[in-house]
XYZ file of N, CA, C and O in Angstrom:
404
model
N 217.084 260.006 -52.031
C 217.395 258.692 -51.715
C 217.711 258.476 -50.310
O 218.010 259.428 -49.524
N 217.256 257.504 -49.671
C 217.299 257.134 -48.359
C 218.768 256.441 -47.933
O 219.294 255.628 -48.783
N 219.172 256.876 -46.886
C 220.501 256.388 -46.525
C 220.382 255.223 -45.380
O 220.937 255.299 -44.470
N 219.638 254.142 -45.782
C 219.489 253.121 -44.867
C 220.662 252.168 -45.025
O 221.218 251.763 -46.203
N 221.205 251.678 -43.939
C 222.338 250.764 -43.978
C 221.818 249.443 -44.506
O 220.790 248.946 -44.046
N 222.593 248.963 -45.342
C 222.140 247.597 -46.031
C 222.524 246.537 -44.922
O 223.634 246.346 -44.477
N 221.654 245.600 -44.547
C 221.835 244.651 -43.525
C 221.816 243.349 -44.418
O 220.766 242.877 -45.137
N 222.957 242.594 -44.392
C 223.149 241.475 -45.021
C 222.678 240.418 -44.097
O 223.199 240.194 -43.006
N 221.773 239.500 -44.640
C 221.098 238.578 -43.813
C 222.310 237.458 -43.921
O 222.588 236.799 -44.816
N 222.577 236.996 -42.594
C 223.670 235.918 -42.502
C 222.848 234.693 -42.075
O 222.180 234.793 -41.054
N 222.835 233.564 -42.691
C 222.275 232.292 -42.403
C 223.327 231.371 -41.854
O 224.146 230.994 -42.587
N 223.188 230.775 -40.728
C 224.160 229.924 -40.104
C 223.599 228.541 -40.188
O 222.392 228.415 -40.043
N 224.294 227.564 -40.344
C 223.963 226.207 -40.289
C 223.389 225.695 -41.568
O 222.824 224.544 -41.799
N 223.396 226.432 -42.859
C 222.961 226.106 -43.902
C 224.025 225.222 -44.693
O 225.319 225.487 -44.513
N 223.581 224.546 -45.628
C 224.685 223.765 -46.495
C 224.764 222.251 -46.216
O 223.820 221.875 -45.447
N 225.726 221.542 -46.656
C 225.543 220.187 -46.486
C 226.138 219.803 -44.942
O 226.679 220.708 -44.290
N 225.616 218.790 -44.342
C 225.869 218.392 -42.860
C 227.443 218.011 -42.918
O 228.034 217.636 -43.869
N 228.023 218.134 -41.650
C 229.375 218.115 -41.581
C 229.599 216.592 -41.370
O 228.853 215.841 -41.046
N 230.946 216.199 -41.623
C 231.224 214.780 -41.620
C 231.095 214.123 -40.322
O 230.820 213.099 -40.081
N 231.317 214.901 -39.065
C 231.089 214.353 -37.674
C 229.699 214.010 -37.540
O 229.363 212.937 -36.945
N 228.836 214.770 -37.931
C 227.446 214.428 -37.652
C 226.997 213.178 -38.462
O 226.218 212.387 -37.954
N 227.628 213.022 -39.558
C 227.161 211.779 -40.346
C 227.743 210.669 -39.722
O 227.167 209.602 -39.467
N 228.878 210.798 -39.250
C 229.687 209.628 -38.480
C 228.962 209.318 -37.213
O 228.846 208.089 -36.774
N 228.452 210.218 -36.561
C 227.747 210.007 -35.177
C 226.418 209.183 -35.513
O 225.984 208.356 -34.838
N 225.722 209.732 -36.712
C 224.646 209.070 -37.023
C 224.622 207.687 -37.480
O 223.933 206.774 -37.160
N 225.826 207.452 -38.286
C 226.124 206.011 -38.744
C 226.511 205.168 -37.490
O 226.024 204.006 -37.441
N 227.206 205.660 -36.541
C 227.704 204.869 -35.345
C 226.500 204.622 -34.661
O 226.379 203.464 -33.947
N 225.497 205.510 -34.389
C 224.237 205.271 -33.576
C 223.390 204.210 -34.293
O 222.814 203.360 -33.575
N 223.389 204.311 -35.602
C 222.595 203.189 -36.367
C 223.222 201.924 -36.198
O 222.356 200.963 -35.951
N 224.450 201.875 -36.138
C 225.056 200.464 -35.869
C 224.838 200.000 -34.451
O 224.661 198.744 -34.365
N 224.814 200.994 -33.534
C 224.504 200.559 -32.186
C 223.105 200.046 -32.052
O 222.843 199.045 -31.327
N 222.126 200.548 -32.856
C 220.732 200.154 -32.742
C 220.634 198.523 -33.440
O 219.815 197.802 -32.924
N 221.460 198.512 -34.569
C 221.314 197.290 -35.221
C 222.164 196.048 -34.439
O 221.977 194.927 -34.699
N 223.051 196.528 -33.633
C 223.924 195.491 -32.802
C 223.288 194.304 -32.190
O 223.628 193.149 -32.601
N 222.139 194.604 -31.422
C 221.324 193.428 -30.754
C 220.920 192.490 -31.862
O 221.064 191.221 -31.633
N 220.417 192.981 -32.928
C 219.830 192.034 -34.056
C 221.027 191.231 -34.643
O 220.847 189.999 -34.997
N 222.273 191.984 -34.913
C 223.380 191.127 -35.621
C 223.843 190.112 -34.529
O 224.179 189.015 -35.029
N 223.793 190.410 -33.261
C 224.336 189.501 -32.305
C 223.211 188.179 -32.298
O 223.771 187.027 -32.061
N 221.989 188.534 -32.263
C 221.009 187.480 -32.263
C 221.141 186.513 -33.320
O 221.002 185.302 -33.218
N 221.249 187.039 -34.563
C 221.226 186.224 -35.713
C 222.726 185.592 -35.993
O 222.738 184.677 -36.837
N 223.781 186.157 -35.495
C 225.156 185.624 -35.852
C 225.935 185.792 -34.552
O 226.992 186.527 -34.508
N 225.698 184.890 -33.536
C 226.428 185.181 -32.263
C 227.845 184.666 -32.334
O 228.709 185.048 -31.491
N 228.160 183.725 -33.280
C 229.524 183.289 -33.332
C 230.497 184.416 -33.694
O 231.701 184.313 -33.342
N 229.981 185.430 -34.453
C 230.940 186.654 -34.621
C 230.591 187.752 -33.745
O 230.623 188.890 -34.195
N 230.532 187.516 -32.472
C 230.186 188.557 -31.522
C 231.315 189.604 -31.334
O 231.066 190.836 -31.337
N 232.541 189.310 -31.333
C 233.647 190.188 -31.283
C 233.744 191.086 -32.571
O 234.153 192.175 -32.305
N 233.419 190.387 -33.553
C 233.525 191.334 -34.873
C 232.534 192.437 -34.741
O 232.751 193.474 -35.174
N 231.338 191.996 -34.511
C 230.118 193.082 -34.331
C 230.630 194.183 -33.425
O 230.406 195.192 -33.500
N 230.985 193.668 -32.163
C 231.405 194.630 -31.182
C 232.461 195.583 -31.699
O 232.518 196.740 -31.295
N 233.432 195.026 -32.410
C 234.677 195.707 -32.843
C 234.097 196.732 -33.984
O 234.614 197.905 -33.867
N 233.136 196.452 -34.695
C 232.770 197.359 -35.720
C 231.984 198.525 -35.160
O 232.298 199.691 -35.372
N 231.225 198.256 -34.059
C 230.450 199.444 -33.438
C 231.470 200.228 -32.583
O 231.480 201.480 -32.687
N 232.389 199.623 -32.095
C 233.295 200.268 -31.177
C 234.226 201.099 -31.998
O 234.497 202.323 -31.586
N 234.614 200.652 -33.111
C 235.627 201.461 -33.855
C 234.799 202.564 -34.661
O 235.515 203.613 -34.860
N 233.632 202.366 -34.799
C 232.801 203.462 -35.597
C 232.626 204.683 -34.670
O 232.685 205.831 -34.949
N 232.330 204.301 -33.279
C 232.306 205.390 -32.324
C 233.578 205.965 -32.063
O 233.759 207.271 -31.819
N 234.692 205.376 -32.183
C 236.017 205.848 -31.850
C 236.362 206.754 -33.065
O 236.948 207.821 -32.866
N 236.107 206.507 -34.421
C 236.344 207.279 -35.377
C 235.487 208.668 -35.332
O 235.907 209.632 -35.600
N 234.317 208.427 -34.859
C 233.410 209.582 -34.739
C 233.761 210.540 -33.656
O 233.706 211.711 -33.810
N 234.577 209.997 -32.771
C 235.011 210.889 -31.549
C 236.244 211.602 -32.009
O 236.366 212.742 -31.607
N 237.042 211.048 -32.833
C 238.390 211.422 -33.252
C 238.206 212.482 -34.380
O 239.245 213.245 -34.558
N 237.216 212.429 -35.242
C 237.076 213.399 -36.317
C 236.886 214.762 -35.616
O 236.020 215.000 -34.725
N 237.703 215.859 -36.134
C 237.501 217.105 -35.599
C 236.008 217.718 -35.785
O 235.491 217.479 -36.824
N 235.518 218.427 -35.001
C 236.155 218.804 -33.597
C 236.140 217.851 -32.748
O 235.126 216.950 -32.539
N 237.268 217.567 -31.978
C 237.361 216.336 -31.061
C 236.476 216.350 -29.914
O 236.044 217.361 -29.322
N 235.879 215.185 -29.536
C 235.008 214.949 -28.405
C 233.607 214.302 -29.093
O 233.576 213.930 -30.241
N 232.660 214.324 -28.079
C 231.381 213.470 -28.265
C 230.325 214.427 -28.817
O 229.330 213.958 -29.221
N 230.633 215.862 -28.748
C 229.560 216.805 -29.017
C 229.468 217.009 -30.584
O 230.412 217.074 -31.169
N 228.132 217.165 -31.001
C 228.028 217.306 -32.413
C 228.133 218.744 -32.640
O 227.709 219.706 -32.015
N 228.945 219.184 -33.675
C 229.361 220.701 -33.985
C 228.045 221.289 -34.408
O 227.225 220.805 -35.239
N 227.926 222.554 -33.970
C 226.796 223.387 -34.547
C 227.367 224.916 -34.646
O 228.367 225.154 -33.770
N 226.770 225.626 -35.416
C 227.327 227.065 -35.609
C 227.035 228.043 -34.453
O 227.747 229.049 -34.289
N 226.007 227.673 -33.547
C 225.810 228.531 -32.375
C 226.348 228.227 -31.100
O 226.132 228.622 -29.975
N 227.580 227.381 -31.172
C 228.237 226.771 -30.155
C 228.787 228.062 -29.295
O 229.530 228.917 -29.972
N 228.995 228.093 -27.904
C 229.763 228.862 -27.170
C 231.342 228.699 -27.243
O 232.194 229.400 -27.054
N 231.704 227.381 -27.484
C 233.006 227.027 -27.498
C 233.378 227.116 -29.017
O 232.802 226.528 -30.069
N 234.458 227.860 -29.212
C 235.078 227.828 -30.581
C 235.505 226.525 -31.108
O 235.412 226.330 -32.293
N 235.866 225.562 -30.326
C 236.450 224.306 -30.789
C 235.165 223.345 -31.259
O 235.485 222.313 -31.594
N 234.052 223.833 -30.981
C 232.795 223.034 -31.399
C 232.084 223.438 -32.558
O 230.965 223.170 -32.814
N 232.713 224.365 -33.231
C 232.035 224.881 -34.484
C 232.348 223.910 -35.688
O 233.066 222.985 -35.580
N 231.329 223.988 -36.862
C 231.523 223.243 -37.880
C 232.883 223.574 -38.617
O 233.312 224.646 -38.768
N 233.461 222.444 -39.033
C 234.706 222.660 -39.800
C 234.568 222.293 -41.251
O 234.938 223.046 -42.177
N 233.956 221.113 -41.478
C 233.927 220.499 -42.809
C 232.623 220.928 -43.364
O 231.650 220.714 -42.804
N 232.519 221.152 -44.665
C 231.399 221.448 -45.444
C 230.670 222.741 -45.130
O 229.539 222.889 -45.683
N 231.420 223.710 -44.701
C 230.802 225.070 -44.350
C 231.762 226.179 -44.718
O 232.930 225.791 -44.725
N 231.116 227.162 -45.020
C 231.987 228.440 -44.999
C 232.309 228.893 -43.634
O 231.540 228.609 -42.749
N 233.465 229.406 -43.361
C 233.748 229.700 -42.011
C 233.250 231.092 -41.614
O 233.908 231.819 -40.840
N 231.981 231.415 -41.904
C 231.536 232.754 -41.419
C 230.726 232.316 -40.218
O 229.543 231.724 -40.243
N 231.350 232.439 -39.120
C 230.690 232.023 -37.863
C 230.176 233.246 -37.029
O 230.715 234.199 -37.209
N 229.194 232.898 -36.283
C 228.682 234.165 -35.325
C 229.692 234.549 -34.352
O 230.421 233.705 -34.017
N 229.753 235.731 -33.988
C 230.756 236.183 -32.954
C 230.549 235.771 -31.590
O 229.282 235.576 -31.318
N 231.539 235.271 -31.024
C 231.401 234.958 -29.558
C 231.497 236.206 -28.644
O 232.374 237.056 -29.023
N 230.769 236.025 -27.461
C 230.914 237.267 -26.709
C 232.015 237.109 -25.735
O 232.514 236.018 -25.312
N 232.752 238.272 -25.477
C 233.870 238.215 -24.578
C 233.239 238.139 -23.132
O 232.198 238.622 -22.950
N 234.032 237.570 -22.357
C 233.534 237.648 -20.815
C 233.254 239.031 -20.251
O 232.418 239.288 -19.457
N 234.269 239.939 -20.733
C 234.135 241.305 -20.120
C 232.909 242.130 -20.565
O 232.352 242.936 -19.940
N 232.326 241.708 -21.893
C 231.196 242.299 -22.277
C 229.963 241.881 -21.543
O 229.079 242.514 -21.294
N 229.977 240.470 -21.185
C 228.780 240.105 -20.434
C 228.834 240.485 -18.916
O 227.750 240.585 -18.408
N 229.870 240.790 -18.484
C 229.875 241.307 -17.011
C 229.410 242.722 -17.001
O 228.742 243.039 -16.018
N 229.698 243.613 -17.895
C 229.405 245.058 -17.980
C 228.019 245.223 -18.204
O 227.454 246.102 -17.840
N 227.193 244.262 -18.942
C 225.882 244.417 -19.238
C 225.067 244.150 -18.026
O 224.511 244.406 -17.218
């Protein structure tokens, strides 16, 4: 019998997309459609601008807070996926480890 260590392959970023990415995509789609909506329905300009603005506000406020799309390889712990994933995240490097190498 060989005594090879078993390596468990860990795949990051698999699974359903997180809620923040979906909201950023939806907000971007609304921003692209906005000029057409204004062209065809100029009387409701404030309504259309409010819908696009509020969609971006909601997308920014959903955790992780901020404008960046979460991903599993982020150097910032606050920018990792939260919703729709298992919390098996890749380890982050300590600053002391990178200085010694």
